[in-house]
Amino acid sequence: MNDILPDEAETWEYFEDIVRDWLQSYGYRPIRMPIVEPTPLFKRAIGEVTDIVEKEMYSFVDALNGEQLTLRPEGTASCVRAAIQHNLVASGGPQRLYYYGPMFRHERPQKGRYRQFHQIGVEALGFAGADTDAELIMMCARLWEDLGVDDVALEINSLGVPEERAQHRAALIAYLEQHQDKLDEDARRRLHTNPLRILDTKNPELQAVVEAAPRLVDYLGEASRAHFQTLQVFLKDAGIPHRINHRLVRGLDYYNHTVFEWVTTRLGAQGTICAGGRYDGLVEQLGGKPQPAAGFAIGIERLLLLWQAGGGVAERPVADAYVVHMGEAAGRLAFRAAEALREHGFAAILHCGGGSFKSQMKKADGSGASVAVVIGEDEAKAGEVGLKPLRGPGAQQRVALAALTEAMAGLLYGDDDEGVE
Ligand code: ATP
Ligand code: MG
């Protein structure tokens, strides 16, 4: 779990602004769920035989009432729970929702893999069509473009419907049983509980076996094939290249039909920056009236790493003014000057803690502010302030306190400009 220090946190906020605009431009609305949920929610939603539920959840007993609780490892389960609990889809029709925040998984920390990490989750609840799947994928492509990230590739697959998966599962188990000797411990354990998951093993020694395993796509019925086909037509229309990865099955149990991942080779083993798909069965599984749904989650840390690796830099927010002052009366006037600036929409840093004019001016310079507002004893007596441009040319000028904001606007935006936007 990491501290995100100011330099980095500013990058996060810059990024979050872009993300908010992006989500809004697709009509998605925010939802905020609690960080802690009852453990059974995740077991039911994600599946008992998954990495997350088997070994990654931070679970604990509430000392006050003995309830089993878990720090959320992902957001879909909570989002769907909230939608059911508050009748969102039933009363408001299909919902385009997003959330943003920390998730917790007890993993071995490494670059791009942390125990507290952050996700943007996007969920389209109550939408059944491949058009929604396509829109979700197109949204991602748009965000990569907005951020100038171009090192990502799209992989898609179809998991069909449960009956088709059951047939494939039987064939897969039969095949893997023939190759028992080549399986690792994890795979052997999952052979009869969750064989599909063996397909996305990261163990290099298993690659040859899983490569030759029966493919789900060969078990899809007509409707599933049509759904997958329609998605691909939309993607082609949108000019989004993609590769069908027959082994893409996703780590969570709740998916059906479309699954997808955006992957990069620039981040080593932690190459998946976004993953998602359709999960039509989940709402019912969590006790709601059956509703189709689809969504995805983006790993923020990985996306930021990738963005920065490609030269992305955030604009650092700087104040418009830094107010320096000397003497008691000046100190009091300084407060009024700083507040007057803020009232008119300027960002102002008021020097606190005393010190010589020289050292205060050094701080003003270091702050990145555009203008130093200088108040000495003379100025204080006259009810005036000095304005000294810190970036670029321009002599120091002195104006009455009442004329400060107008003079600031003149310095920052040129003299013809009236005030601040
Ligand atoms: P991985 O295969 O890398 O473990 P996952 O399939 O467990 O990923 P999801 O549950 O699909 O991941 O989560 C969606 C995204 O969240 C991932 O693609 C990744 O970008 C990010 N993510 C998942 N786990 C972590 C983590 N421990 N640290 C940082 N980011 C993570
Ligand atoms: Mg994982």
Tab-separated table of C-alpha atoms and ligand atoms in Angstrom:
chain	number	residue	atom	x	y	z
A	1	MET	CA	0.000	0.000	0.000
A	2	ASN	CA	1.503	3.270	-1.038
A	3	ASP	CA	1.483	6.881	-0.046
A	4	ILE	CA	0.850	9.114	-2.999
A	5	LEU	CA	2.942	12.183	-2.310
A	6	PRO	CA	2.045	15.686	-3.530
A	7	ASP	CA	4.050	15.658	-6.792
A	8	GLU	CA	2.435	12.401	-7.767
A	9	ALA	CA	-0.962	13.223	-6.308
A	10	GLU	CA	-1.108	16.300	-8.533
A	11	THR	CA	-0.565	14.023	-11.496
A	12	TRP	CA	-3.450	11.882	-10.251
A	13	GLU	CA	-5.744	14.876	-9.976
A	14	TYR	CA	-4.826	16.082	-13.444
A	15	PHE	CA	-5.569	12.624	-14.733
A	16	GLU	CA	-8.835	12.425	-12.782
A	17	ASP	CA	-10.061	15.618	-14.452
A	18	ILE	CA	-9.504	14.073	-17.878
A	19	VAL	CA	-11.241	10.902	-16.754
A	20	ARG	CA	-14.290	12.721	-15.434
A	21	ASP	CA	-14.763	14.615	-18.700
A	22	TRP	CA	-14.344	11.391	-20.617
A	23	LEU	CA	-16.968	9.507	-18.594
A	24	GLN	CA	-19.379	12.380	-18.825
A	25	SER	CA	-18.988	12.525	-22.574
A	26	TYR	CA	-20.446	9.001	-22.740
A	27	GLY	CA	-23.307	9.765	-20.380
A	28	TYR	CA	-21.941	7.820	-17.414
A	29	ARG	CA	-22.931	8.904	-13.930
A	30	PRO	CA	-20.985	8.524	-10.707
A	31	ILE	CA	-21.837	6.131	-7.923
A	32	ARG	CA	-19.900	5.777	-4.675
A	33	MET	CA	-20.037	2.560	-2.684
A	34	PRO	CA	-18.530	1.715	0.698
A	35	ILE	CA	-15.001	0.303	0.850
A	36	VAL	CA	-16.129	-2.533	3.121
A	37	GLU	CA	-18.790	-5.100	2.292
A	38	PRO	CA	-19.958	-8.365	3.832
A	39	THR	CA	-17.564	-11.126	2.742
A	40	PRO	CA	-20.316	-13.345	1.257
A	41	LEU	CA	-21.042	-10.673	-1.374
A	42	PHE	CA	-17.617	-11.162	-2.962
A	43	LYS	CA	-17.728	-14.936	-2.617
A	44	ARG	CA	-21.043	-15.030	-4.444
A	45	ALA	CA	-20.152	-12.465	-7.087
A	46	ILE	CA	-16.555	-13.291	-7.890
A	47	GLY	CA	-16.678	-17.043	-7.275
A	48	GLU	CA	-15.195	-19.274	-4.590
A	49	VAL	CA	-12.564	-20.807	-6.871
A	50	THR	CA	-10.834	-17.642	-8.006
A	51	ASP	CA	-7.500	-16.075	-7.105
A	52	ILE	CA	-9.265	-13.164	-5.478
A	53	VAL	CA	-11.524	-15.147	-3.173
A	54	GLU	CA	-9.095	-17.975	-2.502
A	55	LYS	CA	-6.089	-15.921	-1.525
A	56	GLU	CA	-6.302	-12.191	-2.127
A	57	MET	CA	-9.062	-10.787	0.060
A	58	TYR	CA	-8.477	-8.745	3.182
A	59	SER	CA	-11.205	-10.229	5.341
A	60	PHE	CA	-11.822	-9.751	9.011
A	61	VAL	CA	-14.420	-10.248	11.677
A	62	ASP	CA	-16.226	-7.169	12.934
A	63	ALA	CA	-15.302	-7.249	16.613
A	64	LEU	CA	-18.602	-5.687	17.597
A	65	ASN	CA	-21.048	-8.100	16.027
A	66	GLY	CA	-19.005	-10.960	14.611
A	67	GLU	CA	-19.910	-10.156	11.001
A	68	GLN	CA	-17.475	-11.313	8.275
A	69	LEU	CA	-16.309	-8.265	6.342
A	70	THR	CA	-13.931	-7.686	3.423
A	71	LEU	CA	-12.115	-4.677	2.026
A	72	ARG	CA	-13.444	-4.575	-1.516
A	73	PRO	CA	-11.092	-6.290	-3.997
A	74	GLU	CA	-13.062	-4.902	-6.970
A	75	GLY	CA	-16.110	-2.755	-7.527
A	76	THR	CA	-18.559	-4.641	-9.714
A	77	ALA	CA	-20.021	-6.701	-6.868
A	78	SER	CA	-20.664	-3.602	-4.737
A	79	CYS	CA	-22.027	-1.609	-7.647
A	80	VAL	CA	-24.489	-4.329	-8.570
A	81	ARG	CA	-25.423	-4.799	-4.924
A	82	ALA	CA	-26.128	-1.078	-4.619
A	83	ALA	CA	-28.167	-1.031	-7.829
A	84	ILE	CA	-30.305	-3.921	-6.589
A	85	GLN	CA	-30.665	-2.546	-3.083
A	86	HIS	CA	-31.801	0.864	-4.311
A	87	ASN	CA	-33.888	-0.380	-7.233
A	88	LEU	CA	-31.860	1.698	-9.682
A	89	VAL	CA	-32.594	-0.288	-12.809
A	90	ALA	CA	-36.123	-1.305	-11.849
A	91	SER	CA	-37.210	2.278	-11.229
A	92	GLY	CA	-34.867	4.288	-13.419
A	93	GLY	CA	-34.318	2.013	-16.412
A	94	PRO	CA	-30.877	1.018	-17.686
A	95	GLN	CA	-28.029	2.735	-15.892
A	96	ARG	CA	-24.631	3.873	-17.069
A	97	LEU	CA	-22.542	4.067	-13.911
A	98	TYR	CA	-18.940	4.606	-12.926
A	99	TYR	CA	-16.925	4.623	-9.748
A	100	TYR	CA	-13.375	5.386	-8.911
A	101	GLY	CA	-11.366	4.442	-5.876
A	102	PRO	CA	-9.121	2.089	-3.947
A	103	MET	CA	-9.355	-1.696	-4.128
A	104	PHE	CA	-7.520	-4.156	-1.888
A	105	ARG	CA	-5.897	-7.466	-2.730
A	106	HIS	CA	-3.324	-9.362	-0.757
A	107	GLU	CA	-0.825	-9.972	-3.548
A	108	ARG	CA	2.935	-10.051	-3.846
A	109	PRO	CA	3.726	-6.391	-4.468
A	110	GLN	CA	5.757	-5.511	-7.557
A	111	LYS	CA	5.756	-2.821	-10.208
A	112	GLY	CA	2.148	-2.370	-11.307
A	113	ARG	CA	0.835	-4.751	-8.641
A	114	TYR	CA	-0.008	-3.402	-5.216
A	115	ARG	CA	-2.123	-4.345	-2.232
A	116	GLN	CA	-4.056	-1.121	-2.337
A	117	PHE	CA	-4.538	-0.021	-5.908
A	118	HIS	CA	-7.112	2.068	-7.712
A	119	GLN	CA	-9.631	1.334	-10.366
A	120	ILE	CA	-12.043	3.233	-12.529
A	121	GLY	CA	-14.996	0.917	-12.889
A	122	VAL	CA	-17.591	1.429	-15.574
A	123	GLU	CA	-20.813	-0.576	-15.471
A	124	ALA	CA	-23.700	-0.546	-17.935
A	125	LEU	CA	-26.637	-2.157	-16.128
A	126	GLY	CA	-29.765	-3.267	-17.955
A	127	PHE	CA	-28.209	-3.267	-21.440
A	128	ALA	CA	-28.213	-6.565	-23.338
A	129	GLY	CA	-26.787	-5.829	-26.756
A	130	ALA	CA	-23.400	-6.124	-28.384
A	131	ASP	CA	-23.758	-2.388	-29.065
A	132	THR	CA	-23.093	-1.773	-25.371
A	133	ASP	CA	-20.095	-4.109	-25.389
A	134	ALA	CA	-18.766	-2.188	-28.371
A	135	GLU	CA	-19.401	1.177	-26.741
A	136	LEU	CA	-17.527	0.131	-23.622
A	137	ILE	CA	-14.536	-0.864	-25.712
A	138	MET	CA	-14.723	2.305	-27.819
A	139	MET	CA	-14.782	4.368	-24.637
A	140	CYS	CA	-11.479	2.832	-23.623
A	141	ALA	CA	-9.973	3.559	-27.017
A	142	ARG	CA	-11.095	7.184	-26.666
A	143	LEU	CA	-9.465	7.497	-23.246
A	144	TRP	CA	-6.169	6.128	-24.546
A	145	GLU	CA	-6.390	8.729	-27.287
A	146	ASP	CA	-7.266	11.550	-24.867
A	147	LEU	CA	-4.210	10.604	-22.815
A	148	GLY	CA	-1.925	10.063	-25.783
A	149	VAL	CA	-1.334	6.438	-24.760
A	150	ASP	CA	-0.769	4.337	-27.846
A	151	ASP	CA	0.992	1.217	-26.669
A	152	VAL	CA	-2.112	-0.818	-25.915
A	153	ALA	CA	-3.704	-3.639	-27.843
A	154	LEU	CA	-7.203	-5.018	-27.558
A	155	GLU	CA	-7.866	-8.701	-27.011
A	156	ILE	CA	-11.389	-10.078	-27.073
A	157	ASN	CA	-13.081	-13.412	-26.647
A	158	SER	CA	-16.561	-14.784	-26.134
A	159	LEU	CA	-17.493	-16.980	-23.215
A	160	GLY	CA	-20.920	-17.729	-24.663
A	161	VAL	CA	-23.687	-18.674	-22.269
A	162	PRO	CA	-23.534	-21.089	-19.313
A	163	GLU	CA	-24.853	-24.115	-21.273
A	164	GLU	CA	-22.197	-23.655	-23.943
A	165	ARG	CA	-19.543	-23.236	-21.300
A	166	ALA	CA	-20.706	-26.445	-19.626
A	167	GLN	CA	-20.178	-28.417	-22.840
A	168	HIS	CA	-16.804	-26.859	-23.366
A	169	ARG	CA	-15.958	-27.492	-19.737
A	170	ALA	CA	-16.601	-31.207	-20.101
A	171	ALA	CA	-14.373	-31.370	-23.165
A	172	LEU	CA	-11.739	-29.297	-21.411
A	173	ILE	CA	-11.690	-31.528	-18.344
A	174	ALA	CA	-11.403	-34.641	-20.500
A	175	TYR	CA	-8.508	-33.066	-22.380
A	176	LEU	CA	-6.712	-31.859	-19.257
A	177	GLU	CA	-7.151	-35.226	-17.563
A	178	GLN	CA	-5.162	-36.720	-20.407
A	179	HIS	CA	-2.390	-34.264	-19.573
A	180	GLN	CA	-2.569	-34.485	-15.769
A	181	ASP	CA	1.160	-35.170	-15.486
A	182	LYS	CA	1.977	-31.828	-17.106
A	183	LEU	CA	-0.294	-29.738	-14.853
A	184	ASP	CA	0.980	-27.732	-11.890
A	185	GLU	CA	-0.524	-27.894	-8.439
A	186	ASP	CA	-2.906	-24.969	-9.008
A	187	ALA	CA	-4.171	-26.450	-12.228
A	188	ARG	CA	-4.664	-29.907	-10.758
A	189	ARG	CA	-6.653	-28.421	-7.928
A	190	ARG	CA	-8.815	-26.469	-10.371
A	191	LEU	CA	-9.242	-29.285	-12.836
A	192	HIS	CA	-12.674	-30.187	-11.537
A	193	THR	CA	-13.679	-26.948	-9.830
A	194	ASN	CA	-12.752	-24.232	-12.317
A	195	PRO	CA	-10.939	-25.708	-15.328
A	196	LEU	CA	-11.590	-22.616	-17.450
A	197	ARG	CA	-9.258	-20.713	-15.190
A	198	ILE	CA	-6.420	-23.059	-16.066
A	199	LEU	CA	-6.499	-21.537	-19.531
A	200	ASP	CA	-5.301	-18.161	-18.283
A	201	THR	CA	-2.483	-19.627	-16.188
A	202	LYS	CA	0.659	-17.541	-16.082
A	203	ASN	CA	2.892	-20.607	-15.640
A	204	PRO	CA	5.138	-20.783	-18.739
A	205	GLU	CA	5.474	-24.563	-18.426
A	206	LEU	CA	1.751	-24.966	-18.960
A	207	GLN	CA	1.539	-22.861	-22.089
A	208	ALA	CA	1.890	-25.717	-24.590
A	209	VAL	CA	-0.870	-27.735	-22.908
A	210	VAL	CA	-3.346	-24.879	-22.683
A	211	GLU	CA	-2.495	-23.681	-26.185
A	212	ALA	CA	-3.771	-26.954	-27.624
A	213	ALA	CA	-6.825	-27.206	-25.345
A	214	PRO	CA	-10.383	-27.240	-26.738
A	215	ARG	CA	-11.466	-23.707	-27.617
A	216	LEU	CA	-14.632	-22.202	-26.228
A	217	VAL	CA	-15.440	-20.532	-29.513
A	218	ASP	CA	-16.006	-23.938	-31.075
A	219	TYR	CA	-18.815	-24.596	-28.600
A	220	LEU	CA	-20.747	-21.382	-29.138
A	221	GLY	CA	-24.275	-21.635	-30.443
A	222	GLU	CA	-25.759	-19.437	-33.130
A	223	ALA	CA	-26.959	-16.610	-30.863
A	224	SER	CA	-23.622	-16.366	-29.075
A	225	ARG	CA	-21.740	-16.382	-32.345
A	226	ALA	CA	-24.018	-13.630	-33.656
A	227	HIS	CA	-23.427	-11.494	-30.546
A	228	PHE	CA	-19.676	-11.888	-30.930
A	229	GLN	CA	-19.878	-11.212	-34.647
A	230	THR	CA	-21.902	-8.023	-34.158
A	231	LEU	CA	-19.371	-6.745	-31.656
A	232	GLN	CA	-16.600	-7.283	-34.161
A	233	VAL	CA	-18.506	-5.423	-36.876
A	234	PHE	CA	-18.899	-2.413	-34.571
A	235	LEU	CA	-15.223	-2.530	-33.671
A	236	LYS	CA	-14.249	-2.708	-37.304
A	237	ASP	CA	-16.507	0.267	-38.110
A	238	ALA	CA	-14.821	2.197	-35.312
A	239	GLY	CA	-11.382	1.308	-36.669
A	240	ILE	CA	-10.357	-0.463	-33.485
A	241	PRO	CA	-7.961	-3.312	-34.237
A	242	HIS	CA	-8.350	-6.377	-32.065
A	243	ARG	CA	-7.087	-9.883	-31.673
A	244	ILE	CA	-9.254	-12.814	-30.653
A	245	ASN	CA	-7.522	-14.491	-27.743
A	246	HIS	CA	-9.134	-17.890	-27.259
A	247	ARG	CA	-7.560	-18.234	-23.848
A	248	LEU	CA	-8.952	-15.001	-22.519
A	249	VAL	CA	-11.393	-16.212	-19.881
A	250	ARG	CA	-10.934	-13.587	-17.167
A	251	GLY	CA	-10.304	-14.330	-13.548
A	252	LEU	CA	-13.817	-13.770	-12.274
A	253	ASP	CA	-16.682	-16.194	-12.593
A	254	TYR	CA	-19.380	-13.750	-13.493
A	255	TYR	CA	-18.626	-13.139	-17.155
A	256	ASN	CA	-20.512	-14.404	-20.212
A	257	HIS	CA	-20.439	-13.522	-23.922
A	258	THR	CA	-17.937	-10.719	-24.486
A	259	VAL	CA	-14.745	-10.506	-22.459
A	260	PHE	CA	-11.917	-8.153	-23.291
A	261	GLU	CA	-8.588	-6.865	-22.084
A	262	TRP	CA	-6.399	-3.973	-23.119
A	263	VAL	CA	-2.789	-5.061	-22.813
A	264	THR	CA	0.609	-3.495	-23.229
A	265	THR	CA	4.059	-4.978	-23.500
A	266	ARG	CA	5.628	-1.919	-21.892
A	267	LEU	CA	4.930	-2.823	-18.253
A	268	GLY	CA	6.459	-6.286	-18.024
A	269	ALA	CA	4.302	-8.982	-16.465
A	270	GLN	CA	1.683	-6.466	-15.290
A	271	GLY	CA	0.569	-5.793	-18.847
A	272	THR	CA	-3.212	-5.663	-18.491
A	273	ILE	CA	-4.361	-2.118	-17.891
A	274	CYS	CA	-8.059	-2.657	-18.428
A	275	ALA	CA	-10.299	-5.681	-18.298
A	276	GLY	CA	-13.985	-6.246	-18.625
A	277	GLY	CA	-16.877	-7.933	-20.288
A	278	ARG	CA	-20.490	-8.900	-20.101
A	279	TYR	CA	-21.963	-10.390	-16.941
A	280	ASP	CA	-25.632	-11.054	-17.588
A	281	GLY	CA	-26.061	-13.498	-14.728
A	282	LEU	CA	-24.681	-11.437	-11.887
A	283	VAL	CA	-27.671	-9.289	-10.984
A	284	GLU	CA	-29.839	-12.355	-10.509
A	285	GLN	CA	-27.042	-14.187	-8.723
A	286	LEU	CA	-26.933	-11.354	-6.202
A	287	GLY	CA	-30.656	-11.484	-5.620
A	288	GLY	CA	-31.947	-8.938	-8.124
A	289	LYS	CA	-34.477	-9.291	-10.905
A	290	PRO	CA	-32.533	-10.663	-13.906
A	291	GLN	CA	-30.829	-7.824	-15.806
A	292	PRO	CA	-28.167	-7.974	-18.467
A	293	ALA	CA	-25.025	-5.972	-17.747
A	294	ALA	CA	-21.509	-5.290	-18.936
A	295	GLY	CA	-18.563	-3.277	-17.710
A	296	PHE	CA	-14.855	-2.910	-17.289
A	297	ALA	CA	-12.235	-1.776	-14.810
A	298	ILE	CA	-9.065	0.168	-15.493
A	299	GLY	CA	-6.044	-0.180	-13.227
A	300	ILE	CA	-5.048	3.426	-12.561
A	301	GLU	CA	-1.490	2.771	-11.401
A	302	ARG	CA	-0.742	0.758	-14.521
A	303	LEU	CA	-2.369	3.290	-16.818
A	304	LEU	CA	-0.392	6.105	-15.183
A	305	LEU	CA	2.850	4.132	-15.516
A	306	LEU	CA	2.111	3.614	-19.176
A	307	TRP	CA	1.135	7.229	-19.703
A	308	GLN	CA	4.335	8.440	-18.050
A	309	ALA	CA	6.432	5.902	-19.961
A	310	GLY	CA	5.069	7.495	-23.138
A	311	GLY	CA	6.120	10.974	-22.015
A	312	GLY	CA	2.859	12.037	-20.389
A	313	VAL	CA	3.284	14.859	-17.888
A	314	ALA	CA	0.677	16.618	-15.850
A	315	GLU	CA	0.414	20.368	-15.806
A	316	ARG	CA	1.337	21.381	-12.312
A	317	PRO	CA	-1.181	23.736	-10.758
A	318	VAL	CA	0.483	26.971	-9.601
A	319	ALA	CA	-0.890	29.925	-7.717
A	320	ASP	CA	-1.494	33.249	-9.451
A	321	ALA	CA	-0.051	35.229	-6.579
A	322	TYR	CA	2.258	34.828	-3.617
A	323	VAL	CA	1.750	37.486	-0.960
A	324	VAL	CA	4.847	38.661	0.934
A	325	HIS	CA	4.672	41.134	3.792
A	326	MET	CA	6.760	42.722	6.503
A	327	GLY	CA	5.508	44.264	9.745
A	328	GLU	CA	2.339	43.948	11.770
A	329	ALA	CA	0.060	46.261	9.768
A	330	ALA	CA	1.344	44.724	6.525
A	331	GLY	CA	0.615	41.255	7.873
A	332	ARG	CA	-2.984	42.237	8.480
A	333	LEU	CA	-3.360	43.875	5.091
A	334	ALA	CA	-1.854	40.770	3.499
A	335	PHE	CA	-4.801	38.682	4.672
A	336	ARG	CA	-7.228	41.140	3.114
A	337	ALA	CA	-5.257	41.219	-0.142
A	338	ALA	CA	-5.100	37.411	-0.364
A	339	GLU	CA	-8.804	37.003	0.365
A	340	ALA	CA	-9.711	39.725	-2.156
A	341	LEU	CA	-7.764	37.795	-4.792
A	342	ARG	CA	-9.467	34.509	-3.949
A	343	GLU	CA	-12.854	36.165	-3.964
A	344	HIS	CA	-12.191	37.116	-7.581
A	345	GLY	CA	-11.104	33.623	-8.567
A	346	PHE	CA	-7.344	34.007	-8.269
A	347	ALA	CA	-5.292	31.405	-6.410
A	348	ALA	CA	-3.121	33.082	-3.795
A	349	ILE	CA	-0.553	31.759	-1.344
A	350	LEU	CA	-0.162	33.907	1.730
A	351	HIS	CA	3.326	33.799	3.166
A	352	CYS	CA	3.221	32.510	6.724
A	353	GLY	CA	6.017	32.239	9.242
A	354	GLY	CA	7.828	35.556	8.830
A	355	GLY	CA	11.389	35.966	7.521
A	356	SER	CA	13.172	38.662	5.572
A	357	PHE	CA	11.740	40.114	2.356
A	358	LYS	CA	14.556	38.411	0.508
A	359	SER	CA	13.747	34.950	1.822
A	360	GLN	CA	10.036	35.530	1.277
A	361	MET	CA	10.688	36.547	-2.342
A	362	LYS	CA	12.686	33.356	-2.799
A	363	LYS	CA	9.689	31.363	-1.615
A	364	ALA	CA	7.445	33.351	-3.949
A	365	ASP	CA	9.721	32.490	-6.851
A	366	GLY	CA	9.914	28.820	-5.876
A	367	SER	CA	6.147	28.546	-5.614
A	368	GLY	CA	5.744	29.028	-9.344
A	369	ALA	CA	3.285	31.882	-8.788
A	370	SER	CA	2.992	34.439	-11.589
A	371	VAL	CA	3.001	37.540	-9.435
A	372	ALA	CA	4.361	38.524	-6.029
A	373	VAL	CA	2.108	40.823	-4.049
A	374	VAL	CA	4.455	42.861	-1.895
A	375	ILE	CA	3.296	44.678	1.229
A	376	GLY	CA	5.800	46.595	3.326
A	377	GLU	CA	5.247	49.200	6.007
A	378	ASP	CA	4.930	51.999	3.405
A	379	GLU	CA	2.289	50.128	1.436
A	380	ALA	CA	0.421	49.198	4.577
A	381	LYS	CA	0.300	52.820	5.703
A	382	ALA	CA	-1.073	53.893	2.308
A	383	GLY	CA	-3.521	50.985	2.014
A	384	GLU	CA	-1.714	49.879	-1.125
A	385	VAL	CA	0.056	46.798	-2.410
A	386	GLY	CA	3.023	46.256	-4.727
A	387	LEU	CA	2.708	43.884	-7.676
A	388	LYS	CA	5.828	42.299	-9.060
A	389	PRO	CA	5.603	39.958	-12.054
A	390	LEU	CA	7.710	36.874	-11.331
A	391	ARG	CA	7.648	35.266	-14.777
A	392	GLY	CA	8.557	37.432	-17.715
A	393	PRO	CA	9.009	41.177	-17.986
A	394	GLY	CA	7.180	43.993	-16.278
A	395	ALA	CA	8.168	46.453	-13.572
A	396	GLN	CA	6.828	46.443	-10.049
A	397	GLN	CA	3.725	48.610	-9.729
A	398	ARG	CA	1.818	49.895	-6.750
A	399	VAL	CA	-1.965	50.002	-6.570
A	400	ALA	CA	-4.631	50.649	-3.985
A	401	LEU	CA	-5.963	47.507	-2.321
A	402	ALA	CA	-9.311	48.136	-4.009
A	403	ALA	CA	-7.612	48.042	-7.422
A	404	LEU	CA	-5.615	44.861	-6.727
A	405	THR	CA	-7.778	42.348	-8.530
A	406	GLU	CA	-8.120	44.517	-11.607
A	407	ALA	CA	-4.368	45.012	-11.726
A	408	MET	CA	-3.846	41.266	-11.340
A	409	ALA	CA	-6.181	40.587	-14.234
A	410	GLY	CA	-4.222	43.104	-16.278
A	411	LEU	CA	-0.953	41.359	-15.494
A	412	LEU	CA	-2.234	37.850	-16.111
A	413	TYR	CA	-4.574	38.338	-19.050
A	414	GLY	CA	-3.588	41.664	-20.598
A	415	ASP	CA	-5.067	45.072	-19.903
A	416	ASP	CA	-8.107	44.761	-22.173
A	417	ASP	CA	-9.375	41.772	-20.274
A	418	GLU	CA	-12.105	42.371	-17.789
A	419	GLY	CA	-11.657	40.307	-14.670
A	420	VAL	CA	-11.240	36.580	-14.516
A	421	GLU	CA	-13.308	33.833	-16.027
B	1	ATP	P1	-3.917	-9.569	-13.096
B	1	ATP	O1	-4.112	-10.687	-14.066
B	1	ATP	O2	-2.865	-8.589	-13.498
B	1	ATP	O3	-3.800	-10.035	-11.670
B	1	ATP	P2	-6.737	-9.248	-12.732
B	1	ATP	O4	-7.333	-10.056	-13.805
B	1	ATP	O5	-6.637	-9.822	-11.370
B	1	ATP	O6	-5.281	-8.724	-13.183
B	1	ATP	P3	-8.999	-7.454	-12.653
B	1	ATP	O7	-9.601	-8.043	-11.460
B	1	ATP	O8	-9.589	-7.721	-13.960
B	1	ATP	O9	-7.438	-7.833	-12.683
B	1	ATP	O10	-8.848	-5.880	-12.445
B	1	ATP	C1	-8.862	-4.956	-13.545
B	1	ATP	C2	-7.584	-4.196	-13.644
B	1	ATP	O11	-7.175	-3.704	-12.372
B	1	ATP	C3	-6.395	-5.023	-14.096
B	1	ATP	O12	-6.383	-5.154	-15.474
B	1	ATP	C4	-5.240	-4.183	-13.600
B	1	ATP	O13	-4.983	-3.110	-14.476
B	1	ATP	C5	-5.757	-3.648	-12.297
B	1	ATP	N1	-5.258	-4.440	-11.165
B	1	ATP	C6	-5.705	-5.634	-10.717
B	1	ATP	N2	-5.030	-6.031	-9.641
B	1	ATP	C7	-4.107	-5.055	-9.389
B	1	ATP	C8	-3.100	-4.854	-8.378
B	1	ATP	N3	-2.919	-5.728	-7.409
B	1	ATP	N4	-2.350	-3.732	-8.449
B	1	ATP	C9	-2.549	-2.813	-9.424
B	1	ATP	N5	-3.471	-2.939	-10.378
B	1	ATP	C10	-4.255	-4.044	-10.379
B	2	MG	MG	-5.127	-10.645	-10.238
